Coordinates of C-alpha atoms in Angstrom, one line a residue:
Chain A
M169 CA -23.9 39.4 13.8
N170 CA -26.4 36.5 13.8
T171 CA -28.9 37.5 11.2
K172 CA -31.6 34.9 10.5
W173 CA -32.6 34.6 6.9
R174 CA -35.8 33.4 5.2
T175 CA -36.8 32.7 1.7
Q176 CA -38.6 35.4 -0.3
L177 CA -41.9 33.9 -1.3
K178 CA -43.0 35.2 -4.7
R179 CA -45.9 33.3 -6.1
D180 CA -45.0 34.0 -9.7
R181 CA -41.4 32.9 -9.5
V182 CA -40.8 29.6 -11.3
H183 CA -38.0 27.2 -10.8
R184 CA -36.7 23.8 -12.0
E185 CA -34.3 21.5 -10.3
W186 CA -32.1 18.8 -11.8
D187 CA -29.6 16.7 -9.9
G188 CA -29.3 19.0 -6.9
E189 CA -28.9 22.2 -9.0
A190 CA -31.6 24.6 -10.1
V191 CA -32.6 27.5 -12.2
V192 CA -35.1 30.2 -11.1
Y193 CA -37.0 32.7 -13.2
D194 CA -38.2 35.9 -11.6
P195 CA -41.0 37.5 -13.7
L196 CA -40.8 40.8 -11.9
S197 CA -37.2 41.4 -12.9
G198 CA -37.1 39.2 -15.9
S199 CA -33.9 37.6 -14.4
T200 CA -33.0 34.0 -14.6
H201 CA -30.6 32.6 -12.0
Y202 CA -28.5 29.5 -11.8
L203 CA -28.3 27.8 -8.3
D204 CA -25.5 25.5 -7.6
S205 CA -25.9 22.5 -5.2
I206 CA -25.0 24.5 -2.1
S207 CA -27.4 27.3 -3.0
V208 CA -30.2 24.7 -3.4
A209 CA -29.2 23.1 -0.1
V210 CA -29.2 26.5 1.7
L211 CA -32.6 27.4 0.2
D212 CA -34.1 24.1 1.2
R213 CA -33.0 24.8 4.8
L214 CA -34.4 28.3 4.8
R215 CA -37.7 27.0 3.3
A216 CA -38.1 24.8 6.3
E217 CA -37.5 27.6 8.8
P218 CA -35.6 30.9 9.0
A219 CA -32.0 30.3 10.1
S220 CA -28.7 32.1 10.6
A221 CA -25.5 31.3 8.6
E222 CA -24.2 29.3 11.6
E223 CA -27.4 27.3 12.0
V224 CA -27.5 26.4 8.3
T225 CA -23.8 25.5 8.5
R226 CA -24.4 23.1 11.4
A227 CA -27.3 21.5 9.6
L228 CA -25.4 21.0 6.4
C229 CA -22.3 19.6 8.2
T230 CA -24.5 17.1 9.8
E231 CA -26.4 16.2 6.7
F232 CA -23.3 15.9 4.5
D233 CA -20.9 14.7 7.2
A234 CA -18.5 17.5 6.5
D235 CA -15.0 17.6 8.1
S236 CA -14.5 21.4 8.4
E237 CA -17.3 23.5 9.7
I238 CA -15.2 26.7 9.1
D239 CA -14.9 26.0 5.4
V240 CA -18.6 25.2 5.1
L241 CA -19.5 28.4 7.1
A242 CA -17.4 30.5 4.6
A243 CA -19.3 28.9 1.7
V244 CA -22.7 29.4 3.3
R245 CA -22.0 33.1 4.0
E246 CA -21.0 33.6 0.4
T247 CA -24.1 31.7 -0.8
L248 CA -26.3 33.8 1.4
A249 CA -24.8 36.9 0.0
N250 CA -25.4 35.7 -3.5
L251 CA -29.0 34.6 -2.7
R252 CA -29.7 38.0 -1.2
Q253 CA -28.4 39.7 -4.3
M254 CA -30.7 37.5 -6.4
D255 CA -33.6 38.7 -4.1
L256 CA -34.3 35.0 -3.2
I257 CA -33.9 35.5 0.6
R258 CA -34.2 38.4 3.0
P259 CA -33.5 39.0 6.7
A260 CA -36.2 37.2 8.8
D261 CA -37.1 40.3 10.7
D262 CA -37.7 42.5 7.6
Chain B
M113 CA -28.7 36.4 -56.2
A114 CA -30.8 34.4 -58.7
R115 CA -27.9 32.0 -59.3
G116 CA -27.5 31.4 -55.5
I117 CA -31.2 30.9 -55.0
S118 CA -31.6 28.5 -57.9
L119 CA -28.5 26.6 -56.9
L120 CA -29.4 26.2 -53.2
Y121 CA -33.2 26.2 -53.2
S122 CA -33.8 23.9 -56.2
D123 CA -35.5 21.3 -53.9
F124 CA -37.9 23.9 -52.4
C125 CA -41.4 24.5 -53.8
V126 CA -42.2 27.9 -55.2
L127 CA -45.4 29.5 -53.8
E128 CA -48.0 31.0 -56.1
P129 CA -48.1 34.8 -55.9
D130 CA -51.3 34.9 -53.9
E131 CA -50.3 32.2 -51.4
F132 CA -49.6 33.2 -47.8
A133 CA -45.9 34.0 -46.9
D134 CA -44.6 34.9 -43.4
F135 CA -42.1 37.4 -44.7
H136 CA -42.1 39.7 -47.8
I137 CA -38.5 40.6 -48.5
A138 CA -36.5 42.2 -51.2
L139 CA -32.9 42.9 -52.0
Q140 CA -32.3 45.9 -54.1
T141 CA -29.5 48.1 -55.3
P142 CA -29.8 51.7 -54.0
A143 CA -30.7 54.6 -56.3
G144 CA -28.0 57.1 -57.2
L145 CA -24.2 56.6 -57.4
R146 CA -24.2 53.4 -55.3
R147 CA -25.7 51.5 -58.3
W148 CA -22.4 51.9 -60.1
V149 CA -19.7 53.2 -57.7
R150 CA -18.7 50.5 -55.3
P151 CA -22.3 49.1 -55.7
Q152 CA -24.3 48.1 -52.7
V153 CA -27.3 46.0 -51.9
I154 CA -30.0 46.7 -49.3
F155 CA -32.3 44.1 -47.6
Y156 CA -35.9 45.1 -47.1
L157 CA -38.7 43.5 -45.0
D158 CA -42.1 44.8 -45.9
G159 CA -40.5 47.9 -47.4
F160 CA -38.4 48.6 -44.3
A161 CA -34.6 48.4 -44.4
P162 CA -33.4 47.1 -41.0
F163 CA -29.7 46.9 -41.9
K164 CA -27.0 49.1 -43.4
P165 CA -26.2 48.3 -47.0
L166 CA -23.6 45.8 -47.9
P167 CA -21.3 45.5 -50.9
A168 CA -23.3 44.1 -53.8
D169 CA -21.2 40.9 -54.1
Q170 CA -22.4 40.0 -50.6
G171 CA -26.0 40.0 -51.8
Y172 CA -26.6 36.3 -51.5
P173 CA -25.2 35.9 -47.9
M174 CA -27.2 39.0 -47.0
F175 CA -30.3 37.2 -48.2
E176 CA -29.6 34.3 -45.8
W177 CA -28.6 36.5 -42.9
G178 CA -31.7 38.7 -43.5
L179 CA -34.0 35.7 -43.5
N180 CA -32.4 34.6 -40.2
W181 CA -33.1 38.0 -38.7
C182 CA -36.7 37.9 -39.9
I183 CA -37.2 34.6 -38.1
A184 CA -35.3 35.4 -34.9
A185 CA -37.0 38.8 -34.5
H186 CA -40.5 37.7 -35.2
A187 CA -41.2 34.0 -34.8
H188 CA -42.3 34.3 -31.2
N189 CA -44.5 31.2 -31.3
Y190 CA -41.1 29.4 -30.9
L191 CA -38.2 29.8 -28.6
V192 CA -35.6 30.6 -31.2
I193 CA -32.1 29.5 -30.2
H194 CA -28.8 30.0 -32.1
A195 CA -28.0 26.4 -32.7
A196 CA -27.5 23.8 -35.4
V197 CA -30.0 20.9 -35.2
V198 CA -29.6 17.5 -36.9
E199 CA -31.8 14.4 -36.4
R200 CA -31.3 10.6 -36.6
F201 CA -33.6 7.8 -35.7
G202 CA -36.3 10.2 -34.6
R203 CA -34.2 12.2 -32.1
A204 CA -32.7 15.6 -32.6
A205 CA -29.2 16.6 -31.6
I206 CA -29.0 20.3 -30.7
L207 CA -25.7 22.1 -31.1
P208 CA -25.9 25.5 -29.5
A209 CA -22.8 27.5 -30.0
P210 CA -21.4 31.0 -30.4
P211 CA -19.6 31.8 -33.7
G212 CA -16.3 30.1 -34.2
S213 CA -17.1 26.9 -32.3
G214 CA -17.2 24.7 -35.4
K215 CA -20.9 24.0 -35.2
S216 CA -21.6 24.6 -38.9
T217 CA -18.6 22.4 -39.9
L218 CA -19.9 19.6 -37.7
C219 CA -23.4 20.1 -38.9
A220 CA -22.3 19.9 -42.6
G221 CA -20.3 16.8 -41.8
L222 CA -23.2 15.1 -40.1
I223 CA -25.7 15.8 -42.8
S224 CA -23.3 14.5 -45.4
R225 CA -23.3 11.2 -43.6
G226 CA -27.0 10.6 -43.3
W227 CA -28.2 12.9 -40.5
R228 CA -31.3 14.9 -41.3
L229 CA -30.7 18.7 -41.3
L230 CA -33.3 20.6 -39.3
S231 CA -31.3 23.8 -39.2
D232 CA -27.8 25.1 -39.4
E233 CA -28.4 28.4 -37.5
L234 CA -31.8 28.7 -35.8
M235 CA -33.5 26.1 -33.6
L236 CA -37.2 26.6 -33.5
L237 CA -38.7 25.1 -30.3
D238 CA -42.5 25.0 -30.6
L239 CA -43.8 26.5 -27.3
R240 CA -46.9 24.3 -27.3
S241 CA -45.6 20.9 -28.5
G242 CA -42.0 21.0 -27.3
K243 CA -40.9 19.7 -30.7
I244 CA -38.4 21.2 -33.1
Q245 CA -39.6 22.8 -36.3
P246 CA -37.3 22.1 -39.3
L247 CA -36.0 24.9 -41.5
A248 CA -33.5 22.9 -43.6
R249 CA -32.1 26.0 -45.3
P250 CA -28.5 26.2 -46.7
V251 CA -25.6 25.7 -44.3
N252 CA -23.4 28.7 -43.8
L253 CA -19.7 27.8 -43.9
K254 CA -17.0 30.2 -43.1
N255 CA -13.3 30.5 -43.7
A256 CA -11.3 27.2 -43.3
S257 CA -14.5 25.1 -43.0
I258 CA -15.3 25.7 -46.7
D259 CA -12.3 23.7 -47.9
I260 CA -12.7 21.2 -45.1
I261 CA -16.2 20.3 -46.2
R262 CA -15.3 20.4 -49.9
E263 CA -12.7 17.8 -49.2
F264 CA -14.9 15.8 -46.8
H265 CA -18.0 15.7 -49.0
S266 CA -17.2 15.6 -52.7
G267 CA -20.9 15.9 -53.6
A268 CA -21.4 19.1 -51.7
V269 CA -23.0 21.8 -53.8
M270 CA -21.9 25.3 -52.7
T271 CA -21.9 28.9 -53.8
D272 CA -18.6 30.5 -54.7
P273 CA -16.9 31.9 -51.7
V274 CA -17.7 35.5 -50.9
R275 CA -14.8 37.3 -49.3
D276 CA -14.4 40.2 -46.8
T277 CA -17.8 39.8 -45.1
A278 CA -18.3 40.6 -41.4
K279 CA -17.9 36.9 -40.8
G280 CA -14.8 36.5 -43.1
T281 CA -15.1 34.4 -46.2
V282 CA -18.4 32.6 -46.5
A283 CA -20.0 30.0 -48.7
L284 CA -23.4 28.4 -48.5
M285 CA -24.0 24.7 -49.0
R286 CA -27.2 23.2 -50.4
P287 CA -29.3 21.3 -47.9
P288 CA -29.9 17.6 -48.6
A289 CA -33.1 17.0 -50.7
D290 CA -34.4 14.6 -48.1
S291 CA -34.1 17.2 -45.4
V292 CA -36.0 19.7 -47.5
A293 CA -38.7 17.1 -48.3
R294 CA -39.3 16.6 -44.6
T295 CA -39.6 20.2 -43.4
A296 CA -43.2 19.5 -42.4
E297 CA -42.0 16.8 -40.0
P298 CA -40.9 18.2 -36.6
A299 CA -38.5 16.3 -34.4
L300 CA -38.4 15.4 -30.7
P301 CA -35.3 16.7 -28.9
G302 CA -32.8 14.1 -27.7
W303 CA -29.5 15.7 -26.9
I304 CA -27.9 19.1 -26.3
I305 CA -24.3 19.0 -27.3
F306 CA -21.9 22.0 -27.1
P307 CA -19.3 21.5 -29.8
R308 CA -15.8 22.9 -29.8
Y309 CA -13.4 22.3 -32.6
V310 CA -9.8 21.8 -31.4
A311 CA -7.3 21.0 -34.2
G312 CA -5.8 17.6 -33.7
A313 CA -7.8 16.8 -30.6
P314 CA -9.5 13.4 -30.1
A315 CA -13.3 13.3 -30.0
V316 CA -14.4 13.6 -26.4
L317 CA -18.0 13.6 -25.2
E318 CA -18.5 14.5 -21.6
P319 CA -21.8 14.8 -19.6
N320 CA -22.9 18.3 -18.7
S321 CA -24.9 19.6 -15.8
K322 CA -28.6 20.1 -16.9
A323 CA -28.9 23.4 -14.9
Q324 CA -25.7 24.8 -16.4
T325 CA -26.9 23.6 -19.9
F326 CA -30.1 25.5 -19.3
M327 CA -28.3 28.7 -18.6
R328 CA -26.0 28.3 -21.7
V329 CA -29.0 27.5 -23.9
V330 CA -31.0 30.5 -22.9
E331 CA -27.9 32.7 -23.5
Q332 CA -28.1 31.6 -27.1
A333 CA -31.8 32.3 -27.3
F334 CA -32.8 35.3 -29.4
N335 CA -36.2 35.8 -27.8
Y336 CA -36.0 34.4 -24.3
D337 CA -36.5 37.8 -22.7
V338 CA -39.5 38.5 -25.0
L339 CA -41.2 35.3 -24.0
G340 CA -40.7 35.6 -20.3
A341 CA -42.1 32.7 -18.2
R342 CA -43.2 30.9 -21.4
G343 CA -39.6 30.9 -22.6
F344 CA -38.4 29.6 -19.2
E345 CA -40.9 26.7 -19.3
A346 CA -40.1 25.9 -22.9
A347 CA -36.4 25.8 -22.2
A348 CA -36.9 23.8 -19.0
G349 CA -39.0 21.2 -20.9
L350 CA -36.3 20.9 -23.5
I351 CA -33.7 20.2 -20.8
D352 CA -36.0 17.6 -19.2
R353 CA -36.1 15.7 -22.5
C354 CA -32.4 15.9 -23.4
A355 CA -29.1 14.3 -22.4
C356 CA -26.5 17.1 -22.1
F357 CA -22.9 17.0 -23.2
E358 CA -19.7 18.9 -23.9
F359 CA -18.0 17.8 -27.1
S360 CA -14.6 18.6 -28.4
Y361 CA -13.2 17.2 -31.6
G362 CA -10.4 17.7 -34.1
N363 CA -11.4 15.2 -36.8
L364 CA -14.8 15.1 -38.6
D365 CA -14.8 11.3 -39.1
E366 CA -14.2 10.7 -35.4
A367 CA -16.9 13.3 -34.5
I368 CA -19.4 11.6 -36.8
A369 CA -18.6 8.2 -35.3
T370 CA -19.2 9.6 -31.8
F371 CA -22.6 10.9 -32.9
A372 CA -23.5 7.6 -34.5
S373 CA -22.7 5.8 -31.3
L374 CA -24.8 8.2 -29.4
A375 CA -27.8 7.8 -31.7
S376 CA -27.7 4.1 -31.7
D377 CA -27.7 3.8 -27.8

């Protein structure tokens, strides 16, 4: 499965970023989420253009000169699942 | 009750009866048998009793806890956070902590060595100015910390210990007169420090992630959900202004020296 993901644009959502990590407040749900550095990096990628887990992985491996693409792919998939649960991303064809 | 208030609030001014007050409270004994048989005390705010009665000998602590509830439940022009706050050289050190972390012991130690007390229990972050509003009310000490502070600060003025409360044995310590005199003087935030008492441990101060600090601070906020986006912005502004640390300590003198070093940087 090669789902492409994109960020959920909600005008009222507010966020702040410090040192590569971030917090996001969703006024519709009242939830506040913590985003670790990989979540921030994944969201930055998806903000630029919709991408699949594999495409994000390749981009991050290049940017951060990572040794193991397999490990990064596992982390990216987990991050995408978490971001989906936070309603911060959705499938690009939705 | 009267003894406790006169002992601990002697440096506060008394309002005239017709002056404005934020909260109108009363502590009364119930009618009927409970006036005499295992007597109880009830806390009232504007004639409404928000809590169950407590044993009469817990009247004074109930007064303090009731006041804390009044503020935490109603002061929504502030982001109200469960934290001790002390100030030195114009900057406030915020010590957010769940019960049992040693924050009140550390707070009592610091104010006995020259730090200004802004609050032992509730940090009031002004939503508009981003400054911290002082409360400078008595410091709530529990269990072993009562004797620790008695030994550490021979001049400490405290109520007699009250046993068998929901928090164990508690005693309240009078705030420094200087801190009370400066309650109209808000403070700029400088540091957010999560304290943890570990018996015998050396004092260790370690930097903390700002984003993770944000999440832990809002967990300790009483009215973050009530304030919504305003609460988020206030907390984020606080994090912007503060250096964030994790702090473990086992000795008050060492802890105070660490804070002194931080304040002088």
